[in-house]
Amino acid sequence: MIKLLKKGFIFLSLMLFVIISINVKSASAVEIDYEEGVINFNNTPENSAVVGNSLKKPEKGWKRYDDNHEKLIYEKDTWVRYTGNSDDYKKGSMGAKKKVTAKMEFWFLGSKINIITYRAPTYTKDAVVKIDGIDQGYLQSYGSTQAQTVAFKKEGLPFGIHKVEVIITNTPSNVDTFTLRLDAIDIDIDGSLVDEEALNNSIALDKNSLELLEGSQDKLKATVTPDTAKVIWTSSDESIAIVDQNGNVTAIKEGIVTITAQAESTNLKANCVVTVKKKNTTSQSITIDKNFLELLEGSQDKLIATVIPENSNVIWSSNDEAIATVDKDGNVTAIREGEAIITAKIENTDITATSTVIVKKLNNEQSSAILSITLVNGITKEYDVTNKVLNDYLKWFDSAQGTSTFKFSKTISPYKKVTEYIVHDKIASFEVREY
């Protein structure tokens, strides 16, 4: 009895091993049905292949499907598999027979596409390419003999599912066997060929990758079919980046995270890889042209901030707006006697520069000051005035408008008296210098 049990256990173990071996073998037999690009055309740093180039391999950021892929649909009885040319991609191509018309179509998820053909001087010039029903022009497969030719290129499509049609509308009279030979299809590295049924249930994102600085934000847009389906957003690591239910992604700290959009109550998902980079504050700086500024109550001056990089946005603020205020352009207005700190800050950073503003009171009518007025035409007028005249001018300037004038008296030899009139709307700025 014991011997029988041992034999049974050994038999069961052997059967289990065989089953596991078969499953492993079956899993390892699954083949990837596309080729990913690893280098660019002519070893250039960026994608550089254009229509007319012979592109033997897909470029970086692209993947290539062979012409006989199951998701490429060829019109029955008008196409035939041709294996007579070893220079074709995977040593074969789909040839359109000598007929008046022939058509093929497919659907793909992505935003860009290359159509690779064999080129020959007898092939048709009238193979129209349509994307989502819109005519995109003709395949450039007519010309000097060349294998694996980029005959059509389209980039910049919204990332999503697109229908592509190739329709041959005319056959050259001198054609021998084929009017056209399709060799391969290149699409986005993050895309794929899809079934027509995917049009009824699908989800796609407008971006498959995203780079953000710590603390910054960007928005992802999901396109879902049917459009009534609710999208659920999740982050694979919320310590690196978070996403709200409107697709707004906020970078938290340096790292890589996957943001997923999923159609609710389905297994349909689309992913975006978000790379969060640390802020490099060493390349940013800000300075103000004046560290100190003295103003009389009611007067105004301008502070100028210099920032690196130049397109950085500057946020101005005052630590005491009862003493001095500052607008978004750095214009400082003295309110009352005291001291205030004006701060210029690079937006979304902790990088700042400051200027101390000292506001003085106008309380001695006999003391003197130089009032320097710059006109809109660039001319500067200077007047040596008492504080009474200065006070009168400041009150006038605050209340007057348009062509209202203020008069200044001067002594200019040989005249006894000279009066100058300043028009309010001709004043660009003014400065008060006490002495």
Short mmCIF file of C-alpha atoms in Angstrom, two decimals:
data_model
loop_
_atom_site.label_atom_id
_atom_site.label_comp_id
_atom_site.label_asym_id
_atom_site.label_seq_id
_atom_site.Cartn_x
_atom_site.Cartn_y
_atom_site.Cartn_z
CA MET A 1 0.00 0.00 0.00
CA ILE A 2 2.80 2.38 0.90
CA LYS A 3 4.58 1.55 -2.37
CA LEU A 4 1.38 2.38 -4.32
CA LEU A 5 1.07 5.73 -2.51
CA LYS A 6 4.71 6.54 -3.31
CA LYS A 7 4.21 5.67 -6.98
CA GLY A 8 1.05 7.80 -7.09
CA PHE A 9 2.84 10.76 -5.52
CA ILE A 10 5.73 10.45 -7.98
CA PHE A 11 3.27 10.27 -10.91
CA LEU A 12 1.38 13.36 -9.71
CA SER A 13 4.65 15.27 -9.25
CA LEU A 14 5.76 14.40 -12.77
CA MET A 15 2.41 15.49 -14.23
CA LEU A 16 2.57 18.79 -12.30
CA PHE A 17 6.10 19.40 -13.62
CA VAL A 18 4.95 18.71 -17.19
CA ILE A 19 1.98 21.09 -16.85
CA ILE A 20 4.19 23.86 -15.43
CA SER A 21 6.76 23.29 -18.21
CA ILE A 22 4.08 23.54 -20.87
CA ASN A 23 2.72 26.77 -19.37
CA VAL A 24 6.19 28.32 -19.15
CA LYS A 25 6.94 27.30 -22.71
CA SER A 26 3.63 28.76 -23.89
CA ALA A 27 4.28 32.03 -22.07
CA SER A 28 7.78 32.35 -23.47
CA ALA A 29 6.45 31.68 -26.96
CA VAL A 30 4.42 34.94 -26.97
CA GLU A 31 6.11 37.23 -29.44
CA ILE A 32 6.10 41.01 -29.60
CA ASP A 33 4.50 41.94 -32.91
CA TYR A 34 6.43 45.19 -33.44
CA GLU A 35 9.97 46.54 -33.46
CA GLU A 36 10.98 49.54 -31.33
CA GLY A 37 13.38 52.16 -32.65
CA VAL A 38 16.79 52.46 -30.96
CA ILE A 39 18.68 54.87 -33.26
CA ASN A 40 17.73 57.78 -35.50
CA PHE A 41 18.10 58.16 -39.25
CA ASN A 42 21.80 58.62 -40.16
CA ASN A 43 22.62 58.54 -36.39
CA THR A 44 21.29 62.08 -35.94
CA PRO A 45 20.53 63.34 -32.40
CA GLU A 46 16.86 63.95 -33.25
CA ASN A 47 14.35 62.18 -35.50
CA SER A 48 15.25 63.32 -39.00
CA ALA A 49 13.70 60.88 -41.47
CA VAL A 50 11.46 62.60 -44.00
CA VAL A 51 9.30 61.49 -46.91
CA GLY A 52 11.57 60.01 -49.57
CA ASN A 53 14.19 58.55 -47.19
CA SER A 54 14.88 54.83 -47.09
CA LEU A 55 14.27 54.02 -43.40
CA LYS A 56 15.34 50.44 -42.68
CA LYS A 57 14.54 50.67 -38.93
CA PRO A 58 12.08 52.79 -36.92
CA GLU A 59 13.57 55.85 -35.23
CA LYS A 60 13.66 56.47 -31.46
CA GLY A 61 10.18 57.10 -30.11
CA TRP A 62 8.60 55.00 -32.89
CA LYS A 63 7.58 51.36 -33.26
CA ARG A 64 7.18 49.43 -36.53
CA TYR A 65 4.54 46.89 -37.55
CA ASP A 66 4.99 44.62 -40.57
CA ASP A 67 2.62 44.90 -43.55
CA ASN A 68 0.98 41.53 -42.86
CA HIS A 69 -0.09 42.38 -39.29
CA GLU A 70 -3.54 41.00 -38.48
CA LYS A 71 -4.93 44.44 -37.66
CA LEU A 72 -4.14 45.80 -41.15
CA ILE A 73 -7.22 45.16 -43.27
CA TYR A 74 -6.75 44.69 -47.02
CA GLU A 75 -9.64 44.73 -49.47
CA LYS A 76 -10.35 41.18 -50.59
CA ASP A 77 -9.01 40.00 -53.99
CA THR A 78 -7.08 43.24 -54.67
CA TRP A 79 -3.94 42.61 -52.58
CA VAL A 80 -1.45 39.75 -52.46
CA ARG A 81 1.55 38.97 -50.24
CA TYR A 82 4.83 39.41 -52.18
CA THR A 83 8.06 37.77 -50.95
CA GLY A 84 10.25 38.15 -54.00
CA ASN A 85 12.42 40.99 -52.61
CA SER A 86 14.83 40.40 -49.73
CA ASP A 87 15.20 44.18 -49.18
CA ASP A 88 11.59 44.48 -48.01
CA TYR A 89 11.01 44.80 -44.26
CA LYS A 90 10.94 41.23 -42.94
CA LYS A 91 11.51 40.15 -46.56
CA GLY A 92 7.98 40.72 -47.78
CA SER A 93 5.35 43.31 -48.67
CA MET A 94 1.66 43.54 -49.56
CA GLY A 95 1.17 44.34 -53.23
CA ALA A 96 -1.93 45.91 -54.75
CA LYS A 97 -2.81 44.00 -57.89
CA LYS A 98 -3.18 45.63 -61.29
CA LYS A 99 -6.70 46.92 -60.79
CA VAL A 100 -8.46 50.25 -61.17
CA THR A 101 -9.01 50.60 -57.39
CA ALA A 102 -7.70 48.95 -54.24
CA LYS A 103 -8.09 49.81 -50.58
CA MET A 104 -6.63 48.98 -47.16
CA GLU A 105 -7.43 50.42 -43.72
CA PHE A 106 -6.50 50.17 -40.07
CA TRP A 107 -6.95 51.91 -36.72
CA PHE A 108 -4.15 53.02 -34.43
CA LEU A 109 -3.76 54.65 -31.03
CA GLY A 110 -1.23 57.47 -31.18
CA SER A 111 -0.42 60.91 -32.60
CA LYS A 112 1.96 60.20 -35.50
CA ILE A 113 2.43 57.74 -38.36
CA ASN A 114 4.83 56.76 -41.14
CA ILE A 115 3.74 54.56 -44.04
CA ILE A 116 6.66 52.60 -45.49
CA THR A 117 6.46 51.32 -49.08
CA TYR A 118 8.61 49.96 -51.86
CA ARG A 119 9.21 52.67 -54.47
CA ALA A 120 9.31 52.06 -58.21
CA PRO A 121 9.00 54.13 -61.41
CA THR A 122 5.93 52.16 -62.54
CA TYR A 123 3.91 52.52 -59.33
CA THR A 124 0.81 54.66 -58.99
CA LYS A 125 0.88 58.35 -58.14
CA ASP A 126 -2.76 58.18 -57.10
CA ALA A 127 -2.77 56.35 -53.76
CA VAL A 128 -4.71 58.68 -51.45
CA VAL A 129 -4.18 58.62 -47.67
CA LYS A 130 -7.11 59.55 -45.43
CA ILE A 131 -6.98 59.97 -41.66
CA ASP A 132 -10.30 60.06 -39.83
CA GLY A 133 -11.98 60.54 -43.20
CA ILE A 134 -9.94 63.62 -44.15
CA ASP A 135 -7.79 63.55 -47.30
CA GLN A 136 -4.09 63.91 -46.33
CA GLY A 137 -2.57 63.73 -49.83
CA TYR A 138 -0.86 60.97 -51.79
CA LEU A 139 1.63 58.23 -50.98
CA GLN A 140 5.00 59.09 -52.51
CA SER A 141 5.75 55.59 -53.80
CA TYR A 142 6.38 56.64 -57.41
CA GLY A 143 10.02 57.22 -58.40
CA SER A 144 13.43 55.61 -58.65
CA THR A 145 13.61 52.09 -57.24
CA GLN A 146 14.15 52.06 -53.45
CA ALA A 147 13.16 49.67 -50.67
CA GLN A 148 11.60 50.66 -47.31
CA THR A 149 10.81 54.22 -48.38
CA VAL A 150 9.00 56.71 -46.15
CA ALA A 151 6.11 57.37 -48.54
CA PHE A 152 3.88 59.23 -46.08
CA LYS A 153 4.43 60.99 -42.73
CA LYS A 154 1.91 62.66 -40.43
CA GLU A 155 2.71 64.09 -36.97
CA GLY A 156 0.90 66.30 -34.48
CA LEU A 157 -2.39 64.42 -34.37
CA PRO A 158 -4.24 64.54 -31.03
CA PHE A 159 -3.23 61.43 -29.11
CA GLY A 160 -6.09 58.99 -29.52
CA ILE A 161 -7.56 56.42 -31.89
CA HIS A 162 -7.41 57.32 -35.59
CA LYS A 163 -8.62 55.53 -38.70
CA VAL A 164 -6.22 55.40 -41.66
CA GLU A 165 -7.24 54.49 -45.22
CA VAL A 166 -5.05 53.99 -48.29
CA ILE A 167 -7.13 54.12 -51.48
CA ILE A 168 -5.67 53.56 -54.94
CA THR A 169 -7.84 55.53 -57.36
CA ASN A 170 -5.98 54.92 -60.62
CA THR A 171 -3.63 52.33 -62.17
CA PRO A 172 -0.73 53.37 -64.47
CA SER A 173 -0.97 51.91 -67.94
CA ASN A 174 2.63 50.61 -67.85
CA VAL A 175 2.31 48.69 -64.59
CA ASP A 176 3.32 45.02 -64.75
CA THR A 177 2.11 43.22 -61.63
CA PHE A 178 1.55 45.68 -58.78
CA THR A 179 0.38 49.27 -58.57
CA LEU A 180 1.75 49.65 -55.03
CA ARG A 181 3.59 47.62 -52.38
CA LEU A 182 3.01 48.47 -48.72
CA ASP A 183 5.88 47.35 -46.50
CA ALA A 184 5.39 48.58 -42.90
CA ILE A 185 3.63 51.03 -40.57
CA ASP A 186 5.47 53.18 -37.97
CA ILE A 187 3.56 54.78 -35.06
CA ASP A 188 4.23 56.29 -31.60
CA ILE A 189 6.30 54.20 -29.20
CA ASP A 190 3.41 54.57 -26.70
CA GLY A 191 0.75 53.78 -29.30
CA SER A 192 -0.50 50.56 -30.88
CA LEU A 193 -2.54 49.12 -33.70
CA VAL A 194 -6.09 48.50 -32.47
CA ASP A 195 -9.24 46.68 -33.55
CA GLU A 196 -12.21 48.56 -34.93
CA GLU A 197 -14.11 47.49 -31.82
CA ALA A 198 -11.78 49.71 -29.75
CA LEU A 199 -13.64 52.71 -31.18
CA ASN A 200 -16.64 51.78 -29.05
CA ASN A 201 -14.73 51.50 -25.75
CA SER A 202 -11.44 53.30 -25.32
CA ILE A 203 -9.48 55.77 -23.23
CA ALA A 204 -6.41 57.80 -24.19
CA LEU A 205 -4.36 60.64 -22.70
CA ASP A 206 -3.07 63.69 -24.55
CA LYS A 207 0.40 63.11 -23.04
CA ASN A 208 2.20 59.85 -22.38
CA SER A 209 5.12 61.50 -20.58
CA LEU A 210 5.49 64.71 -18.59
CA GLU A 211 8.36 66.57 -16.90
CA LEU A 212 7.66 68.87 -13.95
CA LEU A 213 9.71 70.84 -11.43
CA GLU A 214 8.97 70.33 -7.75
CA GLY A 215 5.93 72.39 -6.80
CA SER A 216 4.76 72.98 -10.38
CA GLN A 217 1.56 71.73 -11.99
CA ASP A 218 0.22 70.62 -15.37
CA LYS A 219 -3.04 69.15 -16.66
CA LEU A 220 -3.67 65.83 -18.39
CA LYS A 221 -6.69 65.41 -20.66
CA ALA A 222 -8.38 62.05 -21.09
CA THR A 223 -10.39 61.16 -24.18
CA VAL A 224 -12.84 58.37 -23.38
CA THR A 225 -15.36 56.46 -25.47
CA PRO A 226 -18.22 56.50 -24.79
CA ASP A 227 -17.83 60.11 -23.72
CA THR A 228 -20.30 59.60 -20.87
CA ALA A 229 -17.91 57.28 -19.06
CA LYS A 230 -16.46 58.68 -15.82
CA VAL A 231 -12.66 58.85 -15.56
CA ILE A 232 -10.93 57.86 -12.31
CA TRP A 233 -7.45 59.36 -11.81
CA THR A 234 -4.76 57.77 -9.62
CA SER A 235 -1.06 58.21 -8.87
CA SER A 236 1.29 55.28 -8.30
CA ASP A 237 3.19 57.30 -5.65
CA GLU A 238 1.54 60.34 -4.11
CA SER A 239 4.74 61.29 -2.30
CA ILE A 240 6.18 62.17 -5.76
CA ALA A 241 3.13 63.56 -7.58
CA ILE A 242 -0.59 63.76 -6.95
CA VAL A 243 -3.50 64.06 -9.38
CA ASP A 244 -7.01 65.37 -8.77
CA GLN A 245 -10.17 64.11 -10.44
CA ASN A 246 -9.87 66.76 -13.15
CA GLY A 247 -6.46 65.46 -14.29
CA ASN A 248 -4.42 68.26 -12.64
CA VAL A 249 -1.01 66.84 -11.72
CA THR A 250 1.03 68.48 -8.94
CA ALA A 251 4.72 67.63 -8.52
CA ILE A 252 5.73 67.03 -4.89
CA LYS A 253 9.33 65.82 -4.89
CA GLU A 254 12.01 64.47 -7.21
CA GLY A 255 11.24 61.05 -8.72
CA ILE A 256 9.26 59.14 -11.34
CA VAL A 257 5.57 58.26 -10.98
CA THR A 258 2.81 56.86 -13.20
CA ILE A 259 -0.49 58.73 -13.45
CA THR A 260 -3.35 56.47 -14.54
CA ALA A 261 -6.71 57.40 -16.03
CA GLN A 262 -9.25 54.56 -15.88
CA ALA A 263 -12.76 54.40 -17.28
CA GLU A 264 -14.93 53.67 -14.26
CA SER A 265 -16.17 50.08 -13.86
CA THR A 266 -13.92 48.87 -16.73
CA ASN A 267 -10.38 47.64 -17.23
CA LEU A 268 -9.67 50.40 -19.78
CA LYS A 269 -6.64 52.40 -18.65
CA ALA A 270 -4.20 54.97 -20.04
CA ASN A 271 -0.92 55.93 -18.37
CA CYS A 272 1.36 58.95 -18.29
CA VAL A 273 4.88 58.70 -16.84
CA VAL A 274 5.65 61.86 -14.84
CA THR A 275 9.25 62.76 -14.09
CA VAL A 276 9.61 65.27 -11.26
CA LYS A 277 12.89 67.17 -11.18
CA LYS A 278 14.42 69.15 -8.34
CA LYS A 279 14.41 72.93 -8.69
CA ASN A 280 17.79 74.30 -9.67
CA THR A 281 17.77 77.64 -7.87
CA THR A 282 21.42 78.35 -8.69
CA SER A 283 20.41 79.36 -12.21
CA GLN A 284 17.82 81.87 -10.97
CA SER A 285 18.47 85.28 -9.44
CA ILE A 286 16.86 88.67 -8.86
CA THR A 287 18.23 92.12 -8.04
CA ILE A 288 16.66 95.59 -7.59
CA ASP A 289 18.26 98.71 -9.02
CA LYS A 290 17.91 100.66 -5.72
CA ASN A 291 18.58 99.24 -2.24
CA PHE A 292 17.28 102.42 -0.56
CA LEU A 293 14.66 104.91 -1.62
CA GLU A 294 13.65 108.21 0.00
CA LEU A 295 10.25 109.67 -0.83
CA LEU A 296 8.11 112.51 0.44
CA GLU A 297 4.55 111.73 1.42
CA GLY A 298 2.40 111.44 -1.69
CA SER A 299 5.32 111.11 -4.13
CA GLN A 300 6.17 108.13 -6.31
CA ASP A 301 9.18 106.35 -7.79
CA LYS A 302 9.83 103.15 -9.71
CA LEU A 303 11.96 100.15 -8.75
CA ILE A 304 13.35 97.95 -11.54
CA ALA A 305 13.99 94.24 -10.99
CA THR A 306 16.52 92.30 -13.04
CA VAL A 307 15.84 88.55 -13.15
CA ILE A 308 17.53 85.44 -14.51
CA PRO A 309 16.05 83.86 -16.55
CA GLU A 310 14.55 86.95 -18.15
CA ASN A 311 11.09 85.45 -18.65
CA SER A 312 10.61 84.84 -14.92
CA ASN A 313 7.53 86.47 -13.43
CA VAL A 314 8.18 88.98 -10.58
CA ILE A 315 5.79 89.40 -7.64
CA TRP A 316 6.04 92.76 -5.81
CA SER A 317 4.91 93.35 -2.20
CA SER A 318 5.21 95.85 0.67
CA ASN A 319 5.52 94.82 4.31
CA ASP A 320 3.54 97.93 5.38
CA GLU A 321 1.10 99.36 2.87
CA ALA A 322 0.11 102.09 5.34
CA ILE A 323 3.56 103.61 4.71
CA ALA A 324 4.28 102.68 1.08
CA THR A 325 2.55 100.60 -1.60
CA VAL A 326 3.94 98.96 -4.73
CA ASP A 327 2.10 97.82 -7.88
CA LYS A 328 2.80 94.85 -10.13
CA ASP A 329 5.26 96.91 -12.21
CA GLY A 330 7.40 98.09 -9.28
CA ASN A 331 5.90 101.59 -8.96
CA VAL A 332 6.24 102.68 -5.30
CA THR A 333 3.88 105.28 -3.78
CA ALA A 334 4.70 106.97 -0.44
CA ILE A 335 1.64 107.13 1.82
CA ARG A 336 2.82 108.50 5.16
CA GLU A 337 5.99 109.04 7.20
CA GLY A 338 7.80 105.84 8.15
CA GLU A 339 9.86 102.96 6.77
CA ALA A 340 8.70 100.06 4.61
CA ILE A 341 10.39 97.10 2.92
CA ILE A 342 9.54 96.51 -0.73
CA THR A 343 10.17 92.91 -1.86
CA ALA A 344 10.53 91.52 -5.39
CA LYS A 345 10.13 87.73 -5.61
CA ILE A 346 10.51 85.27 -8.49
CA GLU A 347 7.15 83.53 -8.75
CA ASN A 348 7.00 79.95 -7.43
CA THR A 349 10.42 80.30 -5.75
CA ASP A 350 11.89 81.62 -2.50
CA ILE A 351 14.30 83.89 -4.39
CA THR A 352 13.84 87.55 -3.39
CA ALA A 353 15.43 91.01 -3.38
CA THR A 354 14.46 93.97 -1.21
CA SER A 355 14.58 97.76 -1.12
CA THR A 356 14.09 99.92 1.97
CA VAL A 357 11.74 102.86 1.42
CA ILE A 358 11.95 105.83 3.83
CA VAL A 359 8.96 108.15 3.64
CA LYS A 360 9.42 111.68 5.00
CA LYS A 361 6.78 114.17 6.08
CA LEU A 362 6.32 117.56 4.40
CA ASN A 363 6.26 119.79 7.49
CA ASN A 364 8.60 122.73 6.82
CA GLU A 365 7.35 125.12 4.18
CA GLN A 366 10.59 127.12 4.13
CA SER A 367 12.92 124.19 3.39
CA SER A 368 13.77 123.58 -0.25
CA ALA A 369 13.79 120.67 -2.68
CA ILE A 370 14.56 119.98 -6.31
CA LEU A 371 11.48 118.80 -8.20
CA SER A 372 12.58 116.91 -11.33
CA ILE A 373 9.73 116.28 -13.81
CA THR A 374 10.19 113.98 -16.81
CA LEU A 375 7.76 114.58 -19.66
CA VAL A 376 6.38 111.96 -22.01
CA ASN A 377 8.59 113.35 -24.80
CA GLY A 378 11.68 112.54 -22.73
CA ILE A 379 12.49 116.16 -21.73
CA THR A 380 13.28 116.70 -18.02
CA LYS A 381 12.36 119.94 -16.22
CA GLU A 382 13.90 120.81 -12.83
CA TYR A 383 12.55 123.37 -10.37
CA ASP A 384 14.06 124.62 -7.09
CA VAL A 385 10.93 124.86 -4.93
CA THR A 386 9.87 125.38 -1.33
CA ASN A 387 7.91 122.69 0.41
CA LYS A 388 4.78 124.82 0.10
CA VAL A 389 5.09 124.84 -3.67
CA LEU A 390 5.94 121.15 -3.58
CA ASN A 391 2.86 120.40 -1.46
CA ASP A 392 0.68 122.40 -3.84
CA TYR A 393 2.13 120.52 -6.79
CA LEU A 394 1.57 117.12 -5.17
CA LYS A 395 -2.04 117.94 -4.34
CA TRP A 396 -2.60 119.21 -7.88
CA PHE A 397 -1.00 116.15 -9.43
CA ASP A 398 -3.21 113.77 -7.42
CA SER A 399 -6.47 115.56 -8.27
CA ALA A 400 -5.89 117.06 -11.73
CA GLN A 401 -6.18 115.33 -15.11
CA GLY A 402 -6.10 115.96 -18.84
CA THR A 403 -4.87 119.40 -19.91
CA SER A 404 -4.90 120.91 -16.41
CA THR A 405 -1.71 122.94 -15.83
CA PHE A 406 0.54 123.83 -12.89
CA LYS A 407 2.75 126.91 -13.09
CA PHE A 408 6.30 127.31 -11.85
CA SER A 409 8.13 130.66 -11.50
CA LYS A 410 11.79 130.94 -12.47
CA THR A 411 14.37 133.74 -12.51
CA ILE A 412 16.25 133.67 -15.80
CA SER A 413 18.47 136.58 -16.78
CA PRO A 414 17.79 139.07 -18.37
CA TYR A 415 14.08 138.53 -17.62
CA LYS A 416 12.53 139.67 -14.35
CA LYS A 417 10.34 136.61 -14.11
CA VAL A 418 9.64 133.48 -16.19
CA THR A 419 6.57 131.30 -15.68
CA GLU A 420 6.45 127.73 -17.01
CA TYR A 421 3.26 125.73 -17.25
CA ILE A 422 3.31 121.93 -16.95
CA VAL A 423 0.39 120.02 -18.49
CA HIS A 424 -0.83 117.10 -16.36
CA ASP A 425 -1.17 114.47 -19.09
CA LYS A 426 2.31 115.32 -20.45
CA ILE A 427 4.02 114.17 -17.21
CA ALA A 428 5.65 110.74 -17.39
CA SER A 429 7.23 110.77 -13.88
CA PHE A 430 8.74 113.08 -11.29
CA GLU A 431 11.33 112.92 -8.53
CA VAL A 432 11.78 115.03 -5.36
CA ARG A 433 15.27 115.67 -4.00
CA GLU A 434 15.38 117.49 -0.66
CA TYR A 435 18.35 119.55 0.46
#
